[in-house]
Each structure stands twice: as structure tokens, then as C-alpha cells.
Amino acid sequence: MDMFVVQGGHALSGSLSVSGAKNACLPIMAAALAVDGCTTLHRVPQLADVRTLSSLLTKLGVNVRREAAGSLLIDPTGIRSSIADYDLVRTMRASVCVLGPLVARLGRACVSLPGGCNIGHRPIDLHLKGLAALGASVRIERGYVLAEANRLKGATVHLAGPQGTTVTGTCNILVAACFAEGTTRIEAAACEPEVVDLADYLNRCGARISGHGTPEITIEGVGQLQAAEHTVIPDRIEAATLLIAAAATGGTLQLNEVEPRHLLTVLHILQESGSRIEVSDRSISITGPQEIQPVDFVAQPYPGIPTDVQAQLTALLSRARGTSIIRDLVFPDRFMHIPELCRLGADIRREGNSAIIRGVPRLSGAPLMASDLRASAALVIAALAAEQESSIRRIYHLDRGYEQLELKLTALGGHVQRLVDSPASLPLPQPAESLPVRKSA
Ligand code: EPZ
């Protein structure tokens, strides 16, 4: 297993281009199995999650291969199985995105229920309710979803749950509805840019989808789709993560090949916390503040502050000059990063789905443990802003959603080393009068 060793206290500065969006790429790769012919996807990031889904598609009999840098070819001609087994689905919840495409193409799907994960309970009841509304028979047996449909029929599908709508649930229903007879209306659909990107790809393949990006999407069933070429949108969560890292270290950063309109609420929060932001149509420039101002925010569905950026903003606000109160309405338990940030000296208290962040003047380096994808990003940001050295173990969490993050941060002046995690590679803190020294018995 790999770890990061980070020397804090260096401002990030420079410019770089953002990778393709993980959360757009995954549902499009899954949808490609329902499309006739070979789909060519461009700007596909080199991520562990992309490799995991490629393995799953290959096990189904789909031919997936990387072409020139950043392109992926997906040819489902040889598809021979409708079973997505537990071993792969448990490592990546987004595997559930194959559910709708399998029912659409093969009339059946056997997909393992995704396990829980560190950010909280992850049910898929809304996905199943939507497929049933389109005429599929759906049952759960021994940890698997078994869905079958000889013929899908257009219907009105309502996707609001207790925590709001569902992004991948909207993706599953979007694909299945393309193959249903008649018209489907999705109410309370997710509006995320990644859902819009999937709809744009499907329309390029001959689908007739309208209203995507709003809570009401209409799909005219077409029965068959023909493969097309598509370039994945830039990753707004990676962009936000890099901007927050620049703000937290008081640096200056220009991001290119990014969609500023996908990030408007994040840019607003960064300005409120003291950063200076300049935007052009495909780039964002930030100058971090000398003094970080406290800001309250609520993580909620798009276009609100993304829950996938909540941990990173918490890391930034841990050094604000005052107290910030934040809430996560999407994943009320998404606070695994708090105990680790407190090991760096942050003063953060969780209360239910909220956290009270009392800003401290400085953070000091410490050994840390990553727990999930975005919590890991928060630890990297805090370590970059802390004084002295930090180590972050279990960095495989980060590799799921960030392409060579250590290289990007190093290119911007950050001191981030990737090492193999072994006791020998960990420089132990030198005992000093301030550290508790165990008295020999
Ligand atoms: C997608 O997950 C993203 N993943 C997540 O990003 C993101 O945090 C999330 O949307 C919210 O924006 C991908 O796109 C691959 P949801 P998804 O279904 O679709 C509840 C990252 O870090 N819910 O929109 O799984 C659910 O428990 C990842 O890149 C139901 O109750 O999330 C949650 O509270 C993490 N029933 C809320 O809805 C359902 O059937 C939103 O979940 C489905 C979801």
C-alpha cells in the first residue's frame, strides 16, 4: 500500500489542466454497454475506479481498451453475461450504474447490492423503484438485485427520497427509458453536470432526451442506440479540490480546460472566505487569502455546494479567523475526516449532520490515515497547509478519484512524496520535551 509524505507550509502556484470527470465517465462507460457498436470516449482519467469498471465490463464480455492518452474504446458486441458480482461491486458502488443498461440491452440484470461505505448508508431503493415503474420485475435475493423485463414501457418516475434525489439513480433510469416503449418523464431528477453529460452522450447515440439539467427530464423511447464519440466534461470536484488547496496554502493557481459554470457556488464560498477569483470561459484563477475568513455553508444537490467538496472546505476553514458552521444534507454521516483533521490541531466538533469548525491559527504535521476518497483529499489539503511533516496512509482511497495528484501538487510547488507504506519509510517523530515519553517500567 502507498502513502504520502507531505512537507507543509509551501504555497501552491502555477497552472494546470483539469482531468475528465470521474462521475461523468463512469455512468457513460456503463451506458455504452447498451449501445450498438464501439463507443469512443475522450478525456477519460487514469483512475482506479475507471479500471474497476473496465474490469467489470470485461467480465460481462464487453471489449474495453485504452487508446491514445485519455481515450477509451468500449465495444459491447460480445456481451455474454448480465451478472455484476459482489467482489467488484463492493469495491466501487458506482458499479450499480450497469443495472439500467443491462436491463435495457439484455432484458435482465443480476447486480450485487453495493455494500455500505465510510460516507454512510448507500441504499438503491430509488433505482429499483424507477426500474419497476418502467415495467421491470425487481427482487432482491441473497444480496443481489435481480431485475427482468421483456419489454420496458415509458412511465412517470419520481426519484425523490428522504435525502433528496439520486445521481446514479437518475443515470440508470435515463438509459433504461431510452429503450422503453413510449414516453418517460423523470420527476425530481438529479441536475448534476455529470447527468447532463450522460444525456448528451446518449442523444449523440440517437436518444431523444430533453430537460436534462432540470428536475424534469423527458425521454422518448427509441428502442436502439448507435455508438458515438464523446469527450467527458472536466472534473469539477478535482477542480474544486485544487482551488481549495491553493486557497489553504495562500498560493496562486490557474486551472485550464475547466467549466467555471459547474463550480459557481464553490467559487462563491472561496471568495467569501477571502480568496480572489478570476474566471474566463474555460479557466479559473485563484489567489489565496492572507487570512482565511470563516464561512457557513450547507452541502446539497447541484447547484448547491457539492457534498464531494464538503471535507475539502472543512480542511480550509479549520484555519479560518473565526468559527464556521457546516452541514451535509446529502450524506449526513460524511465526517470521517474530522478526527484526522483534529490530529493536526484542528478544533472541529460534529453535531449530527453538522460540524462546528473553530478556526485555529496553525496546524502542525502528524501521521494520518485516509478513510474515503474525499476525506483523503481533505487530509492532503490540511497537510499542505500545516507546519512540518505529515504522513497519510491508505492513499489507495485517493487513487480512486484523483489522477496522479501528487505529481500535480508537486508541479505546483507542493512537497508531496508517494512512498511504499512500510515502517522503515516512516520518519518517527524525534522525542522532544513536548512529546510524552513513555517511562521505561
Ligand atoms: C453520486 O453518488 C456520486 N458518485 C457521489 O460521488 C456523490 O457524492 C453523490 O452522487 C451525491 O452527489 C458517482 O456519481 C459515481 P446519490 P450516488 O444516489 O449516485 C440517498 C465521489 O466522492 N439515496 O445521489 O451513489 C443516498 O443515501 C462520490 O465521487 C437513497 O436514499 O449518490 C444519499 O443520501 C461519493 N436511495 C442521497 O440519496 C437511493 O436509491 C444521494 O445519493 C439512492 C440514493
CSV table of C-alpha atoms and ligand atoms in Angstrom, one decimal:
chain,number,residue,atom,x,y,z
A,1,MET,CA,0.0,0.0,0.0
A,2,ASP,CA,1.2,3.5,-0.8
A,3,MET,CA,1.4,6.5,1.5
A,4,PHE,CA,2.0,10.2,1.0
A,5,VAL,CA,4.7,12.2,3.0
A,6,VAL,CA,3.8,15.9,2.8
A,7,GLN,CA,6.1,18.8,3.9
A,8,GLY,CA,3.6,21.6,4.8
A,9,GLY,CA,4.0,25.3,4.6
A,10,HIS,CA,4.7,25.8,0.8
A,11,ALA,CA,2.2,27.9,-1.2
A,12,LEU,CA,0.9,26.3,-4.4
A,13,SER,CA,1.4,28.3,-7.5
A,14,GLY,CA,1.3,27.8,-11.3
A,15,SER,CA,-1.3,26.5,-13.8
A,16,LEU,CA,-2.6,23.1,-14.9
A,17,SER,CA,-5.4,21.4,-16.8
A,18,VAL,CA,-8.2,19.5,-15.1
A,19,SER,CA,-8.8,15.8,-15.8
A,20,GLY,CA,-12.0,14.4,-17.2
A,21,ALA,CA,-14.8,13.9,-14.6
A,22,LYS,CA,-14.9,10.5,-12.9
A,23,ASN,CA,-18.6,10.8,-12.1
A,24,ALA,CA,-19.5,11.5,-15.7
A,25,CYS,CA,-17.1,8.9,-17.2
A,26,LEU,CA,-18.4,6.0,-15.0
A,27,PRO,CA,-22.1,6.2,-16.0
A,28,ILE,CA,-21.2,6.8,-19.6
A,29,MET,CA,-19.0,3.7,-19.7
A,30,ALA,CA,-21.8,1.7,-18.2
A,31,ALA,CA,-24.4,3.1,-20.7
A,32,ALA,CA,-22.1,2.2,-23.6
A,33,LEU,CA,-22.9,-1.5,-23.0
A,34,ALA,CA,-26.4,-0.8,-24.1
A,35,VAL,CA,-25.4,0.9,-27.3
A,36,ASP,CA,-24.8,-0.9,-30.6
A,37,GLY,CA,-21.2,-0.5,-31.9
A,38,CYS,CA,-18.0,0.8,-30.4
A,39,THR,CA,-18.1,4.0,-28.3
A,40,THR,CA,-15.0,6.2,-28.2
A,41,LEU,CA,-14.6,8.2,-25.1
A,42,HIS,CA,-12.1,11.0,-24.8
A,43,ARG,CA,-10.6,12.7,-21.7
A,44,VAL,CA,-11.0,9.5,-19.6
A,45,PRO,CA,-9.0,9.9,-16.4
A,46,GLN,CA,-6.5,7.2,-15.3
A,47,LEU,CA,-8.3,6.3,-12.1
A,48,ALA,CA,-8.7,3.1,-10.0
A,49,ASP,CA,-12.5,3.5,-10.3
A,50,VAL,CA,-12.2,3.6,-14.2
A,51,ARG,CA,-10.0,0.4,-14.1
A,52,THR,CA,-12.5,-1.3,-11.7
A,53,LEU,CA,-15.5,-0.5,-14.0
A,54,SER,CA,-13.4,-1.6,-17.1
A,55,SER,CA,-12.8,-4.9,-15.4
A,56,LEU,CA,-16.5,-5.3,-14.6
A,57,LEU,CA,-17.5,-4.6,-18.2
A,58,THR,CA,-14.8,-7.0,-19.5
A,59,LYS,CA,-16.2,-9.7,-17.2
A,60,LEU,CA,-19.6,-9.1,-18.8
A,61,GLY,CA,-18.0,-9.7,-22.2
A,62,VAL,CA,-17.6,-6.1,-23.3
A,63,ASN,CA,-14.3,-5.2,-25.0
A,64,VAL,CA,-12.7,-2.2,-23.3
A,65,ARG,CA,-9.4,-0.9,-24.3
A,66,ARG,CA,-7.4,2.3,-23.9
A,67,GLU,CA,-6.3,4.1,-27.0
A,68,ALA,CA,-4.1,7.2,-27.3
A,69,ALA,CA,-3.7,9.0,-24.0
A,70,GLY,CA,-7.0,9.6,-22.4
A,71,SER,CA,-9.2,7.7,-24.8
A,72,LEU,CA,-11.2,4.6,-24.2
A,73,LEU,CA,-12.9,2.3,-26.7
A,74,ILE,CA,-16.0,0.3,-25.4
A,75,ASP,CA,-17.4,-2.4,-27.7
A,76,PRO,CA,-20.3,-4.4,-26.2
A,77,THR,CA,-20.8,-6.7,-29.3
A,78,GLY,CA,-19.5,-9.7,-27.4
A,79,ILE,CA,-21.6,-9.2,-24.2
A,80,ARG,CA,-22.4,-12.6,-22.8
A,81,SER,CA,-23.3,-12.1,-19.1
A,82,SER,CA,-25.7,-10.0,-17.0
A,83,ILE,CA,-24.1,-10.7,-13.7
A,84,ALA,CA,-22.1,-8.0,-11.8
A,85,ASP,CA,-20.7,-9.9,-8.9
A,86,TYR,CA,-20.1,-8.8,-5.3
A,87,ASP,CA,-16.3,-8.8,-5.4
A,88,LEU,CA,-16.3,-6.0,-7.9
A,89,VAL,CA,-19.4,-4.1,-6.9
A,90,ARG,CA,-18.3,-3.9,-3.2
A,91,THR,CA,-15.1,-2.1,-4.2
A,92,MET,CA,-17.0,0.5,-6.1
A,93,ARG,CA,-20.6,1.5,-5.5
A,94,ALA,CA,-20.8,3.2,-8.9
A,95,SER,CA,-20.9,-0.3,-10.5
A,96,VAL,CA,-24.6,-0.1,-9.8
A,97,CYS,CA,-24.7,2.1,-13.0
A,98,VAL,CA,-24.7,-1.1,-15.1
A,99,LEU,CA,-28.1,-2.0,-13.8
A,100,GLY,CA,-30.2,0.1,-16.2
A,101,PRO,CA,-28.1,-0.6,-19.2
A,102,LEU,CA,-28.1,-4.4,-18.6
A,103,VAL,CA,-31.9,-4.5,-18.3
A,104,ALA,CA,-32.2,-2.3,-21.4
A,105,ARG,CA,-29.9,-4.4,-23.5
A,106,LEU,CA,-30.4,-8.0,-22.2
A,107,GLY,CA,-33.8,-7.7,-20.5
A,108,ARG,CA,-32.2,-8.9,-17.3
A,109,ALA,CA,-29.6,-7.9,-14.7
A,110,CYS,CA,-28.1,-9.6,-11.6
A,111,VAL,CA,-26.2,-6.9,-9.7
A,112,SER,CA,-24.8,-7.2,-6.2
A,113,LEU,CA,-26.2,-4.7,-3.7
A,114,PRO,CA,-23.4,-2.2,-3.1
A,115,GLY,CA,-22.1,-2.5,0.5
A,116,GLY,CA,-22.0,0.4,2.9
A,117,CYS,CA,-19.1,2.7,2.8
A,118,ASN,CA,-17.4,5.3,5.0
A,119,ILE,CA,-19.6,8.2,4.0
A,120,GLY,CA,-22.8,6.5,5.2
A,121,HIS,CA,-25.7,4.3,4.2
A,122,ARG,CA,-26.0,4.0,0.4
A,123,PRO,CA,-29.4,2.4,-0.5
A,124,ILE,CA,-30.5,2.0,-4.1
A,125,ASP,CA,-34.3,1.8,-3.4
A,126,LEU,CA,-35.0,4.7,-5.8
A,127,HIS,CA,-33.1,2.9,-8.6
A,128,LEU,CA,-35.2,-0.2,-8.1
A,129,LYS,CA,-38.5,1.8,-7.8
A,130,GLY,CA,-37.7,3.6,-11.1
A,131,LEU,CA,-37.0,0.3,-13.0
A,132,ALA,CA,-40.2,-1.2,-11.6
A,133,ALA,CA,-42.1,1.8,-12.8
A,134,LEU,CA,-40.8,1.1,-16.3
A,135,GLY,CA,-42.2,-2.4,-16.1
A,136,ALA,CA,-39.2,-4.4,-14.8
A,137,SER,CA,-39.8,-7.1,-12.2
A,138,VAL,CA,-37.3,-6.4,-9.4
A,139,ARG,CA,-36.5,-8.6,-6.4
A,140,ILE,CA,-33.6,-8.9,-4.0
A,141,GLU,CA,-32.1,-12.3,-3.3
A,142,ARG,CA,-29.1,-13.2,-1.2
A,143,GLY,CA,-27.5,-9.8,-1.6
A,144,TYR,CA,-28.2,-9.4,-5.3
A,145,VAL,CA,-30.7,-7.3,-7.2
A,146,LEU,CA,-32.5,-9.5,-9.9
A,147,ALA,CA,-34.2,-7.3,-12.5
A,148,GLU,CA,-36.0,-8.6,-15.6
A,149,ALA,CA,-38.1,-7.0,-18.3
A,150,ASN,CA,-39.2,-8.5,-21.6
A,151,ARG,CA,-40.4,-5.1,-22.6
A,152,LEU,CA,-39.9,-1.7,-20.9
A,153,LYS,CA,-42.8,0.7,-21.0
A,154,GLY,CA,-42.5,4.5,-20.7
A,155,ALA,CA,-43.9,5.9,-17.4
A,156,THR,CA,-43.6,8.8,-14.9
A,157,VAL,CA,-40.8,8.0,-12.5
A,158,HIS,CA,-40.4,10.0,-9.3
A,159,LEU,CA,-36.8,10.0,-7.8
A,160,ALA,CA,-37.0,12.0,-4.6
A,161,GLY,CA,-36.0,10.2,-1.5
A,162,PRO,CA,-35.5,11.3,2.2
A,163,GLN,CA,-32.1,12.7,1.3
A,164,GLY,CA,-33.2,14.3,-2.0
A,165,THR,CA,-32.8,12.8,-5.4
A,166,THR,CA,-30.2,10.3,-6.7
A,167,VAL,CA,-27.5,11.0,-9.2
A,168,THR,CA,-26.7,7.4,-10.3
A,169,GLY,CA,-30.4,6.5,-9.9
A,170,THR,CA,-31.2,9.2,-12.5
A,171,CYS,CA,-28.5,7.8,-14.8
A,172,ASN,CA,-29.9,4.2,-14.5
A,173,ILE,CA,-33.4,5.4,-15.4
A,174,LEU,CA,-32.2,7.7,-18.2
A,175,VAL,CA,-30.6,4.8,-20.0
A,176,ALA,CA,-33.4,2.3,-19.4
A,177,ALA,CA,-36.0,4.8,-20.6
A,178,CYS,CA,-34.3,5.2,-24.0
A,179,PHE,CA,-35.2,1.6,-24.6
A,180,ALA,CA,-38.8,1.8,-23.2
A,181,GLU,CA,-41.9,2.0,-25.4
A,182,GLY,CA,-43.4,5.5,-25.4
A,183,THR,CA,-42.5,8.5,-23.2
A,184,THR,CA,-40.9,8.5,-19.8
A,185,ARG,CA,-40.9,11.6,-17.5
A,186,ILE,CA,-38.4,11.6,-14.7
A,187,GLU,CA,-39.6,13.9,-11.8
A,188,ALA,CA,-37.2,15.0,-9.1
A,189,ALA,CA,-34.3,14.1,-11.4
A,190,ALA,CA,-30.7,14.9,-10.4
A,191,CYS,CA,-29.4,18.1,-12.1
A,192,GLU,CA,-25.7,17.4,-11.7
A,193,PRO,CA,-23.5,18.2,-14.8
A,194,GLU,CA,-22.5,14.6,-14.9
A,195,VAL,CA,-26.1,13.6,-15.5
A,196,VAL,CA,-26.3,16.2,-18.3
A,197,ASP,CA,-23.1,14.8,-19.8
A,198,LEU,CA,-24.6,11.3,-19.9
A,199,ALA,CA,-27.7,12.6,-21.6
A,200,ASP,CA,-25.6,14.5,-24.1
A,201,TYR,CA,-23.7,11.2,-24.9
A,202,LEU,CA,-27.0,9.3,-25.2
A,203,ASN,CA,-28.5,12.0,-27.5
A,204,ARG,CA,-25.4,11.7,-29.7
A,205,CYS,CA,-26.1,8.0,-29.9
A,206,GLY,CA,-29.7,8.8,-31.2
A,207,ALA,CA,-31.6,9.1,-28.0
A,208,ARG,CA,-34.4,11.7,-27.6
A,209,ILE,CA,-33.8,13.2,-24.2
A,210,SER,CA,-34.8,16.8,-23.2
A,211,GLY,CA,-34.9,18.7,-19.9
A,212,HIS,CA,-31.6,17.2,-18.6
A,213,GLY,CA,-30.0,19.6,-16.1
A,214,THR,CA,-33.5,20.3,-14.7
A,215,PRO,CA,-35.5,18.3,-12.2
A,216,GLU,CA,-37.9,17.2,-15.0
A,217,ILE,CA,-36.4,15.1,-17.8
A,218,THR,CA,-38.4,13.7,-20.7
A,219,ILE,CA,-37.2,10.7,-22.7
A,220,GLU,CA,-38.9,9.4,-25.9
A,221,GLY,CA,-38.1,5.7,-26.2
A,222,VAL,CA,-36.2,4.9,-29.4
A,223,GLY,CA,-35.5,1.1,-28.9
A,224,GLN,CA,-32.0,1.2,-30.2
A,225,LEU,CA,-28.9,3.4,-29.9
A,226,GLN,CA,-25.8,3.7,-32.2
A,227,ALA,CA,-22.4,4.2,-30.8
A,228,ALA,CA,-20.8,7.7,-31.0
A,229,GLU,CA,-17.7,9.6,-30.0
A,230,HIS,CA,-17.8,11.7,-26.8
A,231,THR,CA,-15.5,13.9,-24.7
A,232,VAL,CA,-16.1,13.7,-21.0
A,233,ILE,CA,-16.6,17.0,-19.2
A,234,PRO,CA,-13.9,18.3,-16.9
A,235,ASP,CA,-13.9,17.1,-13.3
A,236,ARG,CA,-15.5,19.9,-11.2
A,237,ILE,CA,-14.7,18.1,-8.0
A,238,GLU,CA,-11.0,17.8,-8.8
A,239,ALA,CA,-11.0,21.5,-9.9
A,240,ALA,CA,-12.6,22.5,-6.6
A,241,THR,CA,-10.1,20.4,-4.6
A,242,LEU,CA,-7.1,22.1,-6.3
A,243,LEU,CA,-8.6,25.6,-5.9
A,244,ILE,CA,-9.2,24.9,-2.2
A,245,ALA,CA,-5.6,23.6,-1.8
A,246,ALA,CA,-4.3,26.8,-3.4
A,247,ALA,CA,-6.5,28.9,-1.0
A,248,ALA,CA,-5.4,26.9,2.0
A,249,THR,CA,-1.7,27.4,1.3
A,250,GLY,CA,-2.1,31.1,0.3
A,251,GLY,CA,-1.0,30.4,-3.2
A,252,THR,CA,-2.0,31.5,-6.7
A,253,LEU,CA,-3.3,28.9,-9.2
A,254,GLN,CA,-4.8,29.0,-12.7
A,255,LEU,CA,-6.9,26.0,-13.8
A,256,ASN,CA,-7.4,25.4,-17.6
A,257,GLU,CA,-9.9,23.3,-19.5
A,258,VAL,CA,-12.5,23.7,-16.8
A,259,GLU,CA,-16.2,24.7,-16.8
A,260,PRO,CA,-16.5,27.6,-14.3
A,261,ARG,CA,-20.3,27.4,-14.5
A,262,HIS,CA,-20.1,23.9,-12.9
A,263,LEU,CA,-18.5,25.5,-9.9
A,264,LEU,CA,-20.3,28.7,-9.2
A,265,THR,CA,-21.3,28.0,-5.6
A,266,VAL,CA,-17.8,26.7,-4.7
A,267,LEU,CA,-16.2,29.9,-6.2
A,268,HIS,CA,-18.7,32.0,-4.2
A,269,ILE,CA,-17.7,30.3,-0.9
A,270,LEU,CA,-14.0,30.7,-1.8
A,271,GLN,CA,-14.5,34.4,-2.4
A,272,GLU,CA,-16.5,34.7,0.9
A,273,SER,CA,-13.5,33.0,2.7
A,274,GLY,CA,-11.2,35.7,1.4
A,275,SER,CA,-9.8,34.3,-2.0
A,276,ARG,CA,-9.7,36.4,-5.1
A,277,ILE,CA,-11.1,34.6,-8.1
A,278,GLU,CA,-11.0,35.5,-11.8
A,279,VAL,CA,-12.9,33.5,-14.4
A,280,SER,CA,-12.8,33.2,-18.2
A,281,ASP,CA,-14.9,30.8,-20.3
A,282,ARG,CA,-12.5,27.8,-19.9
A,283,SER,CA,-10.3,28.8,-17.0
A,284,ILE,CA,-10.4,29.9,-13.3
A,285,SER,CA,-7.6,31.8,-11.4
A,286,ILE,CA,-7.4,32.0,-7.7
A,287,THR,CA,-5.2,34.0,-5.3
A,288,GLY,CA,-5.5,32.6,-1.8
A,289,PRO,CA,-6.1,34.9,1.2
A,290,GLN,CA,-3.5,36.1,3.7
A,291,GLU,CA,-6.2,35.4,6.4
A,292,ILE,CA,-9.0,32.9,5.8
A,293,GLN,CA,-12.4,34.2,6.8
A,294,PRO,CA,-15.0,31.8,8.4
A,295,VAL,CA,-18.0,30.8,6.3
A,296,ASP,CA,-21.1,28.8,7.0
A,297,PHE,CA,-22.4,26.5,4.2
A,298,VAL,CA,-24.7,23.6,3.5
A,299,ALA,CA,-23.7,20.7,1.2
A,300,GLN,CA,-26.7,19.9,-1.0
A,301,PRO,CA,-27.6,18.7,-4.5
A,302,TYR,CA,-26.5,20.7,-7.5
A,303,PRO,CA,-26.2,23.7,-8.0
A,304,GLY,CA,-25.6,23.9,-4.2
A,305,ILE,CA,-22.2,23.2,-2.6
A,306,PRO,CA,-21.4,19.6,-3.6
A,307,THR,CA,-21.1,17.1,-0.8
A,308,ASP,CA,-18.0,15.8,-2.6
A,309,VAL,CA,-16.3,19.1,-1.7
A,310,GLN,CA,-17.5,19.4,2.0
A,311,ALA,CA,-14.5,17.7,3.5
A,312,GLN,CA,-12.0,19.8,1.5
A,313,LEU,CA,-13.7,23.1,2.5
A,314,THR,CA,-13.7,21.9,6.1
A,315,ALA,CA,-9.9,21.5,5.9
A,316,LEU,CA,-9.6,25.0,4.5
A,317,LEU,CA,-11.9,26.5,7.2
A,318,SER,CA,-10.0,24.8,10.0
A,319,ARG,CA,-7.5,27.7,9.8
A,320,ALA,CA,-10.1,30.5,9.5
A,321,ARG,CA,-10.1,33.5,11.7
A,322,GLY,CA,-13.4,32.6,13.4
A,323,THR,CA,-16.0,29.8,13.6
A,324,SER,CA,-17.7,28.2,10.6
A,325,ILE,CA,-20.8,26.0,10.8
A,326,ILE,CA,-21.3,23.5,8.0
A,327,ARG,CA,-24.0,20.9,7.3
A,328,ASP,CA,-24.2,18.0,4.8
A,329,LEU,CA,-27.8,17.3,3.7
A,330,VAL,CA,-26.8,14.6,1.2
A,331,PHE,CA,-24.6,12.3,3.4
A,332,PRO,CA,-25.3,13.3,7.0
A,333,ASP,CA,-22.5,11.0,8.2
A,334,ARG,CA,-19.8,12.2,5.9
A,335,PHE,CA,-17.4,13.3,8.6
A,336,MET,CA,-14.7,10.7,8.8
A,337,HIS,CA,-12.1,13.4,8.1
A,338,ILE,CA,-12.8,15.3,11.3
A,339,PRO,CA,-10.9,13.1,13.8
A,340,GLU,CA,-7.9,13.1,11.4
A,341,LEU,CA,-8.0,16.9,10.9
A,342,CYS,CA,-8.1,17.2,14.7
A,343,ARG,CA,-4.8,15.2,14.9
A,344,LEU,CA,-3.3,18.1,13.0
A,345,GLY,CA,-4.6,20.5,15.7
A,346,ALA,CA,-7.9,21.5,14.1
A,347,ASP,CA,-10.7,22.3,16.5
A,348,ILE,CA,-13.9,20.8,15.0
A,349,ARG,CA,-16.9,19.3,16.7
A,350,ARG,CA,-19.5,17.2,14.9
A,351,GLU,CA,-23.2,17.5,15.9
A,352,GLY,CA,-25.4,15.2,13.8
A,353,ASN,CA,-25.2,16.3,10.2
A,354,SER,CA,-23.3,19.4,11.1
A,355,ALA,CA,-19.8,20.4,12.1
A,356,ILE,CA,-18.7,23.4,14.1
A,357,ILE,CA,-15.2,24.5,12.9
A,358,ARG,CA,-13.4,26.8,15.3
A,359,GLY,CA,-10.6,28.2,13.3
A,360,VAL,CA,-7.1,27.8,14.8
A,361,PRO,CA,-4.0,29.9,13.8
A,362,ARG,CA,-1.9,27.0,12.7
A,363,LEU,CA,-2.0,23.2,12.1
A,364,SER,CA,1.1,21.0,12.8
A,365,GLY,CA,2.0,17.9,10.8
A,366,ALA,CA,1.2,14.4,12.1
A,367,PRO,CA,0.7,10.8,10.9
A,368,LEU,CA,-2.7,10.5,9.3
A,369,MET,CA,-5.0,7.7,8.0
A,370,ALA,CA,-7.1,8.2,4.9
A,371,SER,CA,-10.6,6.7,5.1
A,372,ASP,CA,-12.5,7.6,1.9
A,373,LEU,CA,-11.9,9.4,-1.4
A,374,ARG,CA,-12.8,13.0,-0.5
A,375,ALA,CA,-11.7,12.7,3.2
A,376,SER,CA,-8.3,11.8,1.8
A,377,ALA,CA,-8.3,14.9,-0.3
A,378,ALA,CA,-9.1,17.0,2.8
A,379,LEU,CA,-6.2,15.4,4.7
A,380,VAL,CA,-3.8,16.3,1.8
A,381,ILE,CA,-5.0,19.9,1.8
A,382,ALA,CA,-4.6,20.2,5.6
A,383,ALA,CA,-1.2,18.6,5.5
A,384,LEU,CA,-0.1,21.1,2.7
A,385,ALA,CA,-1.3,24.0,4.9
A,386,ALA,CA,0.2,22.6,8.2
A,387,GLU,CA,3.7,23.3,9.5
A,388,GLN,CA,6.2,20.4,9.5
A,389,GLU,CA,5.7,17.0,8.0
A,390,SER,CA,2.6,14.7,7.8
A,391,SER,CA,2.2,11.2,6.5
A,392,ILE,CA,-1.1,10.0,5.0
A,393,ARG,CA,-1.6,6.2,4.9
A,394,ARG,CA,-4.0,4.1,2.8
A,395,ILE,CA,-3.6,6.5,-0.1
A,396,TYR,CA,-5.4,4.0,-2.4
A,397,HIS,CA,-8.6,5.8,-1.4
A,398,LEU,CA,-7.3,8.9,-3.1
A,399,ASP,CA,-6.2,7.0,-6.3
A,400,ARG,CA,-9.9,6.1,-6.8
A,401,GLY,CA,-10.8,9.6,-7.8
A,402,TYR,CA,-7.6,11.7,-8.4
A,403,GLU,CA,-5.2,11.2,-11.3
A,404,GLN,CA,-1.6,11.4,-10.1
A,405,LEU,CA,-2.5,14.1,-7.5
A,406,GLU,CA,1.0,14.1,-6.0
A,407,LEU,CA,2.6,14.9,-9.4
A,408,LYS,CA,0.1,17.7,-9.9
A,409,LEU,CA,0.7,19.2,-6.5
A,410,THR,CA,4.5,18.8,-6.8
A,411,ALA,CA,4.3,20.6,-10.2
A,412,LEU,CA,2.6,23.5,-8.3
A,413,GLY,CA,5.3,23.7,-5.7
A,414,GLY,CA,3.8,21.4,-3.1
A,415,HIS,CA,6.2,18.9,-1.4
A,416,VAL,CA,4.3,15.6,-1.7
A,417,GLN,CA,6.1,12.3,-1.9
A,418,ARG,CA,4.5,8.9,-2.7
A,419,LEU,CA,6.2,6.1,-0.8
A,420,VAL,CA,5.5,2.5,-0.2
A,421,ASP,CA,3.9,2.3,3.2
A,422,SER,CA,6.3,0.4,5.5
A,423,PRO,CA,7.6,1.1,9.0
A,424,ALA,CA,11.0,1.8,7.5
A,425,SER,CA,9.7,4.7,5.4
A,426,LEU,CA,8.1,6.5,8.2
A,427,PRO,CA,10.5,9.0,9.9
A,428,LEU,CA,9.4,8.7,13.5
A,429,PRO,CA,9.0,12.0,15.4
A,430,GLN,CA,12.1,12.7,17.4
A,431,PRO,CA,11.3,12.6,21.1
A,432,ALA,CA,11.3,16.1,22.5
A,433,GLU,CA,10.4,17.6,25.8
A,434,SER,CA,6.9,18.5,24.4
A,435,LEU,CA,6.1,14.8,23.4
A,436,PRO,CA,5.1,12.4,26.1
A,437,VAL,CA,8.0,10.0,26.5
A,438,ARG,CA,7.0,6.5,27.8
A,439,LYS,CA,8.9,6.0,31.1
A,440,SER,CA,10.6,2.5,31.0
A,441,ALA,CA,9.0,0.1,33.5
B,1,EPZ,C1,-23.1,10.1,-6.7
B,1,EPZ,O1,-23.3,9.0,-5.9
B,1,EPZ,C2,-21.6,10.4,-6.8
B,1,EPZ,N1,-20.9,9.2,-7.3
B,1,EPZ,C3,-21.1,10.7,-5.4
B,1,EPZ,O2,-19.7,11.0,-5.5
B,1,EPZ,C4,-21.8,11.9,-4.9
B,1,EPZ,O3,-21.4,12.2,-3.6
B,1,EPZ,C5,-23.3,11.7,-4.9
B,1,EPZ,O4,-23.7,11.3,-6.2
B,1,EPZ,C6,-24.1,12.9,-4.5
B,1,EPZ,O5,-23.8,14.0,-5.3
B,1,EPZ,C7,-21.0,8.9,-8.7
B,1,EPZ,O6,-21.6,9.7,-9.4
B,1,EPZ,C8,-20.3,7.7,-9.1
B,1,EPZ,P1,-27.0,9.5,-4.7
B,1,EPZ,P2,-24.7,8.3,-5.7
B,1,EPZ,O7,-27.7,8.3,-5.2
B,1,EPZ,O8,-25.4,8.4,-7.0
B,1,EPZ,C9,-29.7,8.6,-1.0
B,1,EPZ,C10,-17.4,10.8,-5.0
B,1,EPZ,O9,-16.8,11.1,-4.0
B,1,EPZ,N2,-30.3,7.6,-1.8
B,1,EPZ,O10,-27.2,10.8,-5.4
B,1,EPZ,O11,-24.5,7.0,-5.2
B,1,EPZ,C11,-28.2,8.3,-0.6
B,1,EPZ,O12,-28.1,7.5,0.5
B,1,EPZ,C12,-18.7,10.1,-4.9
B,1,EPZ,O13,-17.0,10.9,-6.2
B,1,EPZ,C13,-31.4,6.9,-1.4
B,1,EPZ,O14,-31.9,7.1,-0.3
B,1,EPZ,O15,-25.4,9.2,-4.7
B,1,EPZ,C14,-27.7,9.7,-0.4
B,1,EPZ,O16,-28.0,10.1,1.0
B,1,EPZ,C15,-19.1,9.8,-3.4
B,1,EPZ,N3,-31.9,5.9,-2.2
B,1,EPZ,C16,-28.5,10.6,-1.3
B,1,EPZ,O17,-29.7,9.8,-1.7
B,1,EPZ,C17,-31.4,5.6,-3.4
B,1,EPZ,O18,-31.9,4.7,-4.2
B,1,EPZ,C18,-27.8,10.9,-2.6
B,1,EPZ,O19,-27.3,9.7,-3.2
B,1,EPZ,C19,-30.2,6.3,-3.9
B,1,EPZ,C20,-29.7,7.3,-3.0
